[in-house]
CSV table of C-alpha atoms in Angstrom, one decimal:
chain,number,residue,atom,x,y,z
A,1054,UNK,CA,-6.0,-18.3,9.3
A,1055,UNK,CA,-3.3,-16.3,8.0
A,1056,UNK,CA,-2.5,-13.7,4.3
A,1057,UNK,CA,-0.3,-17.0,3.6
A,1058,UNK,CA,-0.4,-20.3,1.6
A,1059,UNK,CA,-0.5,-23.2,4.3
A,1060,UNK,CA,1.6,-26.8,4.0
A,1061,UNK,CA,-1.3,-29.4,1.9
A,1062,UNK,CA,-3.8,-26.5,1.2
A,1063,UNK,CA,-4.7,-26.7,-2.4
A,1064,UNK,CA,-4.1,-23.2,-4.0
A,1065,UNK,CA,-7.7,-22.2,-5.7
A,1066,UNK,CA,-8.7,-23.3,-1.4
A,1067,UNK,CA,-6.1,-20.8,-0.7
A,1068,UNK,CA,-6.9,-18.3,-2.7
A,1069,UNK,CA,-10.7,-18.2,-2.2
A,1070,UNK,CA,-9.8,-18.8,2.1
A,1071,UNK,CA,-7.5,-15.6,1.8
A,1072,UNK,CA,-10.2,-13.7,-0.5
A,1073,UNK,CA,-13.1,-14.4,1.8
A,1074,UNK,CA,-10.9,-13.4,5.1
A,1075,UNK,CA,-9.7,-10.1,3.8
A,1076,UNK,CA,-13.2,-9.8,2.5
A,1077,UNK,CA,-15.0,-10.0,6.1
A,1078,UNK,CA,-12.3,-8.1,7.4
A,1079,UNK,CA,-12.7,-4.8,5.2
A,1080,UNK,CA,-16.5,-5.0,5.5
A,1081,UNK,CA,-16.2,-5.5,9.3
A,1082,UNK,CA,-14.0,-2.0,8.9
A,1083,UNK,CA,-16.6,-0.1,7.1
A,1084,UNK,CA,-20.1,-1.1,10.1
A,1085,UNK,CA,-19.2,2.1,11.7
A,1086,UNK,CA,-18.1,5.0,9.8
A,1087,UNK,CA,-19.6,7.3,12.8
A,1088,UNK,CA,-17.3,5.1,15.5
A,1089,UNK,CA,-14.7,7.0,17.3
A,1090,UNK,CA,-12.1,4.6,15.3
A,1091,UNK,CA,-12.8,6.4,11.9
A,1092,UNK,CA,-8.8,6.4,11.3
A,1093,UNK,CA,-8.4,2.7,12.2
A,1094,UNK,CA,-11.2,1.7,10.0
A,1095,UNK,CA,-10.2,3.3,6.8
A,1096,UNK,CA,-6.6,2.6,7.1
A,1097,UNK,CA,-7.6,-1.2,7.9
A,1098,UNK,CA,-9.8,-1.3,4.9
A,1099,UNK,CA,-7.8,0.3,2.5
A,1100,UNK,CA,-5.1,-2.0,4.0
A,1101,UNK,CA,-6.8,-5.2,3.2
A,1102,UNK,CA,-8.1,-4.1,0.1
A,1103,UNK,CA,-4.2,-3.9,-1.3
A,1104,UNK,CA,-4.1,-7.2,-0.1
A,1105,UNK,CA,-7.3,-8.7,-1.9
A,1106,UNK,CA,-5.3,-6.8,-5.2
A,1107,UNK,CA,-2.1,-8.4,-4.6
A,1108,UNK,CA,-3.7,-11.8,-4.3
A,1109,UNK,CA,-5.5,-11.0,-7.7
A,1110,UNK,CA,-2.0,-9.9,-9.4
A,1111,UNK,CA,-0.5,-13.3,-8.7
A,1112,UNK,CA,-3.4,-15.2,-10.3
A,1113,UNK,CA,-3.8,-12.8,-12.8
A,1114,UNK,CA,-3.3,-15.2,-15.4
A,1115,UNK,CA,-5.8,-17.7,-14.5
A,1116,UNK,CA,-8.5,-15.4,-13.4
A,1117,UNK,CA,-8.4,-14.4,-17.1
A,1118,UNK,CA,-11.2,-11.2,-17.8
A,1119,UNK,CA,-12.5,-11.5,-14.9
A,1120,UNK,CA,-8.9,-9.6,-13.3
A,1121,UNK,CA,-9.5,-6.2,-14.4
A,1122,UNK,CA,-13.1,-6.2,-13.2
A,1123,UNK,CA,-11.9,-7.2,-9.3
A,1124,UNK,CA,-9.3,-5.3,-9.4
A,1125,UNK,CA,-11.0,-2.1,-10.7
A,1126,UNK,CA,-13.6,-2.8,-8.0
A,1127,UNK,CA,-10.7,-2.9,-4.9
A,1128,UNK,CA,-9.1,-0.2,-6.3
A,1129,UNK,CA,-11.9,2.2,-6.3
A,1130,UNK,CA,-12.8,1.1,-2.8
A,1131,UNK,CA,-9.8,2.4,-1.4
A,1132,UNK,CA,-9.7,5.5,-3.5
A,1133,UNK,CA,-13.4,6.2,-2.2
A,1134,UNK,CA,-11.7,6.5,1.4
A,1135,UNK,CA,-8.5,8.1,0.1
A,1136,UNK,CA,-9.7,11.8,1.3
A,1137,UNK,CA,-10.6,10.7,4.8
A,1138,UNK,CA,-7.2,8.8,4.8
A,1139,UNK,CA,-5.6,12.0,3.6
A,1140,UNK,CA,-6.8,14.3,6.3
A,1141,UNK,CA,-6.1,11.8,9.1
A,1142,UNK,CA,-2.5,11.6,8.0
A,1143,UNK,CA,-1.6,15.2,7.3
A,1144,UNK,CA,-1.4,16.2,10.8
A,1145,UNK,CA,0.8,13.2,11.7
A,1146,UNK,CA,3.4,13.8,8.2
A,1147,UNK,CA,3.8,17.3,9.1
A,1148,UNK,CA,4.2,16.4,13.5
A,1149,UNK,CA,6.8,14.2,12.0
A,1150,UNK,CA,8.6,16.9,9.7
A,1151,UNK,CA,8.4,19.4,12.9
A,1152,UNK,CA,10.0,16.7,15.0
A,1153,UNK,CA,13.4,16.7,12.5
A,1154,UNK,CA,13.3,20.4,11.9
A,1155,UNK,CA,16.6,21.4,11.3
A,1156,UNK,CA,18.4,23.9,13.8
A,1157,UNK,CA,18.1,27.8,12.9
A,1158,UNK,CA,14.2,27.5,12.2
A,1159,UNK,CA,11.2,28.0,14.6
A,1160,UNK,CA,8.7,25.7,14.5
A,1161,UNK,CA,6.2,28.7,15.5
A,1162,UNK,CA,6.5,29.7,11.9
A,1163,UNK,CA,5.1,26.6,10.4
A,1164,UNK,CA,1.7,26.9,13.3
A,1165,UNK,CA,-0.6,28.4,10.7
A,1166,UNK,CA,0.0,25.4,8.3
A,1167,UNK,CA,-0.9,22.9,11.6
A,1168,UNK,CA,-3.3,24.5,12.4
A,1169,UNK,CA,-5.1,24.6,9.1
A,1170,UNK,CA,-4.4,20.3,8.7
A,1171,UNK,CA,-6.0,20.4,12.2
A,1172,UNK,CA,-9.4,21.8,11.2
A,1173,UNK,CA,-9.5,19.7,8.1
A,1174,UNK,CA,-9.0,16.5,10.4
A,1175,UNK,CA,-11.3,17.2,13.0
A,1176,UNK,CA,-13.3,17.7,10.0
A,1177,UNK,CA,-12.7,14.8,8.6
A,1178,UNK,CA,-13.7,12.7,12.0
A,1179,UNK,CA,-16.9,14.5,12.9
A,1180,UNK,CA,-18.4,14.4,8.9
A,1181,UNK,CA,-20.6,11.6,9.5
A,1182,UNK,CA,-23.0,12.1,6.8
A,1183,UNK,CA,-19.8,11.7,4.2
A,1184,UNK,CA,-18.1,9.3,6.0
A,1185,UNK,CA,-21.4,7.1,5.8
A,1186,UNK,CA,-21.5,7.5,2.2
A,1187,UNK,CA,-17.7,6.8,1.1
A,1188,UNK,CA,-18.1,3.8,3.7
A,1189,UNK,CA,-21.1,2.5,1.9
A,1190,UNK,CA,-20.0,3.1,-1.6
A,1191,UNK,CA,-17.0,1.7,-0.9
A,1192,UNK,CA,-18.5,-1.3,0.9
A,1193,UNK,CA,-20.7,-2.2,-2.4
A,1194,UNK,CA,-17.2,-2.0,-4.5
A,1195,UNK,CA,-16.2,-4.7,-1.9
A,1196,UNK,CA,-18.9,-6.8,-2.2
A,1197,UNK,CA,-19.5,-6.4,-6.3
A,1198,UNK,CA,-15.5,-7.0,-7.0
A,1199,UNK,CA,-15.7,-10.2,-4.2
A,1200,UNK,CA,-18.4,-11.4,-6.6
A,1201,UNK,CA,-16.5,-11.2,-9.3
A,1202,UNK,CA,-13.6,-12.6,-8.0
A,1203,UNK,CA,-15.4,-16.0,-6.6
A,1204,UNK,CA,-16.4,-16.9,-10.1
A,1205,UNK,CA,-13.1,-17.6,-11.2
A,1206,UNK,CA,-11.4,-21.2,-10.9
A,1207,UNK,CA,-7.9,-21.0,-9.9
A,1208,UNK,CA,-5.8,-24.6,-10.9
A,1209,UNK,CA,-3.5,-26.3,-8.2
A,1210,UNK,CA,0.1,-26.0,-8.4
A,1211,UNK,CA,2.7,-23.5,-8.4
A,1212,UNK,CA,2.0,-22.5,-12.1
A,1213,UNK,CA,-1.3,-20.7,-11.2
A,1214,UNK,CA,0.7,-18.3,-9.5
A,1215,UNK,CA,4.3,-18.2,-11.1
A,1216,UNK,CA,3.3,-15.5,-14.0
A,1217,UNK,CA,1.8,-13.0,-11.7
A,1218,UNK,CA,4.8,-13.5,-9.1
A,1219,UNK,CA,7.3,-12.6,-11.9
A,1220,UNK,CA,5.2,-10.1,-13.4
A,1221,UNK,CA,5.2,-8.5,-10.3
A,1222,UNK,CA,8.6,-8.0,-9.2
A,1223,UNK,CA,9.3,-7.3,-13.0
A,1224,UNK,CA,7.3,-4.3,-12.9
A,1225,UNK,CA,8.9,-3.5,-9.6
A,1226,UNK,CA,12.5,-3.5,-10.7
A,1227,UNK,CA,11.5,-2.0,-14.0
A,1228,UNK,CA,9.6,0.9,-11.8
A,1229,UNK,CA,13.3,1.1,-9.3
A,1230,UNK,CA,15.6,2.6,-12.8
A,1231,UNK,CA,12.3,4.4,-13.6
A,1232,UNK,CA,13.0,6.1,-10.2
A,1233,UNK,CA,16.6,6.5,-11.1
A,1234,UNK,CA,16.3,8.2,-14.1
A,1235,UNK,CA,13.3,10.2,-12.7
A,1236,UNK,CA,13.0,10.7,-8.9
A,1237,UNK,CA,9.9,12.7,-9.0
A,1238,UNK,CA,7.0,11.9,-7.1
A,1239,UNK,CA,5.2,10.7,-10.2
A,1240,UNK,CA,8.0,7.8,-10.5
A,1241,UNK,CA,7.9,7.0,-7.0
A,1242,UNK,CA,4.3,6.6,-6.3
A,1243,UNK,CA,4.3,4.3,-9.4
A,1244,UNK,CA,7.2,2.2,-7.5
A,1245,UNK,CA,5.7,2.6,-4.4
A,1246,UNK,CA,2.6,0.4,-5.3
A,1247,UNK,CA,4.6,-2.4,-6.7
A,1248,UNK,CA,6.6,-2.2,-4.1
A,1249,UNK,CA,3.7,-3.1,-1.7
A,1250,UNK,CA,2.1,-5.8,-4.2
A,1251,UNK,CA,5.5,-7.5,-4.3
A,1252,UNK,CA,5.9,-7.5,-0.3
A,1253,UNK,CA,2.4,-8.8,-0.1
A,1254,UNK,CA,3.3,-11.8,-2.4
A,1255,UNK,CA,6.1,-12.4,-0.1
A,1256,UNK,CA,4.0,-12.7,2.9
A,1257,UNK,CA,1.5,-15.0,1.1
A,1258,UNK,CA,5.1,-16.8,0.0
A,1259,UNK,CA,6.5,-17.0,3.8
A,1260,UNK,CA,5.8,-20.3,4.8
A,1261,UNK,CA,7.3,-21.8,1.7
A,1262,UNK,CA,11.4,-20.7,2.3
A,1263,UNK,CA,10.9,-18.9,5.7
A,1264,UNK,CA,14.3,-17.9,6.1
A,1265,UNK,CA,14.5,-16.4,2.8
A,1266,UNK,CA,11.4,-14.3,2.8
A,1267,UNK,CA,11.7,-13.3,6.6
A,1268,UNK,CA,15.0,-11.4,5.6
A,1269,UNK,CA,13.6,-10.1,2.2
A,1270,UNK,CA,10.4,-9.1,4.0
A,1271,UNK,CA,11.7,-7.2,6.5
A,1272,UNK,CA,13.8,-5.7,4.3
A,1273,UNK,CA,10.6,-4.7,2.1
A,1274,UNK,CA,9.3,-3.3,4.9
A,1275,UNK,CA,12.0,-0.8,5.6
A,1276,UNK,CA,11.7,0.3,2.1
A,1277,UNK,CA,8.1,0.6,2.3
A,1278,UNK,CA,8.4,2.5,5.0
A,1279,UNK,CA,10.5,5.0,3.1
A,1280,UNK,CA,8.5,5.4,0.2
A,1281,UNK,CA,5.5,5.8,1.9
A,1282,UNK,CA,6.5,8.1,4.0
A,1283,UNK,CA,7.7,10.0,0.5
A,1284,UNK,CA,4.4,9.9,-0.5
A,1285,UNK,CA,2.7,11.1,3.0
A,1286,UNK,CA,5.0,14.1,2.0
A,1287,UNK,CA,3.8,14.3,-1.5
A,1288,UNK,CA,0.4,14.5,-0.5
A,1289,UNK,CA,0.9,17.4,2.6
A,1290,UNK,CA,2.7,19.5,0.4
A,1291,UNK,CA,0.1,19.2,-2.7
A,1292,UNK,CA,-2.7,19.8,-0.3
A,1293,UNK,CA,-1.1,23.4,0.1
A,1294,UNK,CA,-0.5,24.2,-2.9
A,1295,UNK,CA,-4.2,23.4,-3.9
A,1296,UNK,CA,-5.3,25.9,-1.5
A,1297,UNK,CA,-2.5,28.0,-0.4
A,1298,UNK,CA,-4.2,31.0,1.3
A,1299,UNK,CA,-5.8,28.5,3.4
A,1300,UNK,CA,-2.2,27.7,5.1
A,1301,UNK,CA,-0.9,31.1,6.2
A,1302,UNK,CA,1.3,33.7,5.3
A,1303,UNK,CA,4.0,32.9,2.9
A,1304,UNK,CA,6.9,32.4,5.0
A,1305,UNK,CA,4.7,29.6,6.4
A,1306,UNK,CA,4.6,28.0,3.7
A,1307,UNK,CA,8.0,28.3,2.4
A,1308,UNK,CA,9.5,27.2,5.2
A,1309,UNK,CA,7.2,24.2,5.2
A,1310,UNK,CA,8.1,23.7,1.2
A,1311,UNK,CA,11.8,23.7,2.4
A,1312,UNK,CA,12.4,21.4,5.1
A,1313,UNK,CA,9.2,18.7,3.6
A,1314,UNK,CA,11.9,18.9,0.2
A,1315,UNK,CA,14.7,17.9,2.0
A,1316,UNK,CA,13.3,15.4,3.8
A,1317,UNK,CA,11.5,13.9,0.5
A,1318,UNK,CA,15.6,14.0,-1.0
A,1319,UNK,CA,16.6,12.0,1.8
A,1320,UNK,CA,13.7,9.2,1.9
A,1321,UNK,CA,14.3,9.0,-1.9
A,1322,UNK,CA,18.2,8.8,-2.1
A,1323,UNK,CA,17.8,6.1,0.8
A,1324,UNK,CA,15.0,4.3,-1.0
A,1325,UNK,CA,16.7,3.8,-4.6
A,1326,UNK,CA,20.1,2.9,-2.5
A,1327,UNK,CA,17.7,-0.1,-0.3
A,1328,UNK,CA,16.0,-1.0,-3.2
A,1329,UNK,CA,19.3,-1.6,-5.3
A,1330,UNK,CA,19.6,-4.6,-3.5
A,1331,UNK,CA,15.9,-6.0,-3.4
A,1332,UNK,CA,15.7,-5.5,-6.9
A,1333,UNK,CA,19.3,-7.0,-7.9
A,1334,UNK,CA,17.7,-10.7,-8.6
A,1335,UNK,CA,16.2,-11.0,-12.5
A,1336,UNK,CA,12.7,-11.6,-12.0
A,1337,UNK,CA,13.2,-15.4,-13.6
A,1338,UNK,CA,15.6,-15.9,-10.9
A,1339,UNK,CA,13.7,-15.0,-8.5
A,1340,UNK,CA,10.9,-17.1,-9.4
A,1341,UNK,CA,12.6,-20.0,-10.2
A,1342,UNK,CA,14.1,-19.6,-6.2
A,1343,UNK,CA,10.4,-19.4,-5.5
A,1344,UNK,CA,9.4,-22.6,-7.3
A,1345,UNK,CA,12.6,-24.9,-6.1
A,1346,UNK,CA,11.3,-23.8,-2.4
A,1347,UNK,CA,7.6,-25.0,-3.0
A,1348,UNK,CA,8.3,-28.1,-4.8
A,1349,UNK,CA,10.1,-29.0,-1.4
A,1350,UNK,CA,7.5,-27.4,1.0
A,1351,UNK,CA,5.4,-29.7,-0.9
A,1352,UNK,CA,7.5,-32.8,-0.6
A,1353,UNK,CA,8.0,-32.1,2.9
A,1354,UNK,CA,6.6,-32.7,6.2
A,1355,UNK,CA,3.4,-30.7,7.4
């Protein structure tokens, strides 16, 4: 089955059917960290393990102590990968910044700095022995935070979930003026993962007003898009200034610096002007919409 709530299906059944799905899934992700699908794995189990944390955000309130200790556990799962994500997506943010290079600059400037990402990726790929051992790690997070999370009892009804729905797109309108007032990449990586949470509680959310949520969806989409590929940005351009010898001469690198800056200042002006309108319902709104919609999804015909 589906990362949704289904017509009749009691929502603690829900919740533990979606747990135990995403579950399997990231494990199945993490067999072969030697495989030639290295990339695929870790961006499908860092992938599903945002969704096992979303789910735990909307029952937040009913899973009680037991939230901070699952959610600790996912979180540190995905961080475990984060370098081998890192290094498989470096070489594709910085193809993509060559792609749009503005006219007057040569692209054989920046070939140092590509060169370098390429050595760390292959890296990356062929570093079995740490691969193995973030895969494992991460794999016992899984497992231990899955535990956790199976111990708690979540009541029927929409009420289980309606405080960690608002709480949610609270925090994500709350974190879109924080991005106003501060566009640095600090402000935007906070917004970026509440962004994601709230577009995964929409998905779950999809079969209850489809029309509504297929537009807002998509629409979330677009803007994570945006902001993620902000962050890609965030993360290339850190990675040389950790180590910038390792990158090339200087012109290299400042030419890099310039055209990844200007490209980060248009992803974020279009991102705060998108998420203007995502964020322009009050959070009580919003989940009042949400509750009208189930009570006749409920009512209604399977």
């Amino acid at each position: 089955m589906a990362y949704r709530f289904e017509h009749g299906e009691p929502v603690g059944h829900a919740a533990r059917r979606i747990l135990d799905e995403q579950v399997v899934g990231i494990l199945g992700a993490l067999e072969n960290p030697g495989g030639p699908g290295l990339a695929e794995a870790v961006h499908e189990a860092r992938r599903r393990s945002k969704k096992v944390r979303a789910l735990a955000r909307m029952f937040r309130t009913p899973m009680g102590e037991q939230y901070a200790a699952v959610n600790t556990c996912f979180r540190d799962a995905a961080r475990r990968l984060a370098a081998l994500r890192d290094a498989q997506v470096a070489v594709q943010t910085f193809d993509s910044l060559l792609a749009a290079l503005p006219r007057g600059l040569s692209a054989d400037t920046m070939a140092p700095v590509r060169a370098e990402l390429v050595v760390r990726q292959q890296h990356a790929s062929h570093d079995t022995a740490d691969a193995s051992a973030a895969f494992e790690e991460a794999a016992g997070l899984v497992r231990k935070g899955a535990k956790r999370a199976r111990r708690c009892s979540v009541p029927d009804g929409f009420g289980a979930l309606a405080s960690g729905l608002g709480r949610t797109y609270a925090r994500t309108v709350q974190d879109w003026y924080a991005c106003c007032a501060d566009p640095s990449s600090a402000s935007f990586h906070e917004w970026r993962k509440r962004i994601k949470y709230h577009r995964y509680h929409v998905d779950l959310l999809r079969r209850v007003d489809p029309d509504f949520a297929e537009v807002r969806r998509d629409a979330l989409h677009e803007l994570s898009d945006l902001v993620g590929e902000e962050h890609d940005i965030t993360v290339l351009l850190q990675m040389v200034l950790d180590e910038p010898d390792a990158f090339g001469p200087v012109a290299a690198r400042r030419q890099l610096m310039l055209v990844a800056q200007r490209r980060r200042a248009f992803l974020r002006t279009e991102a705060i002007a998108l998420g203007a309108r995502l964020t322009a319902e009050s959070p009580a709104s919003l989940c009042e919409r949400w509750e009208t919609a189930w009570t006749v999804w409920q009512l209604g015909p399977s």
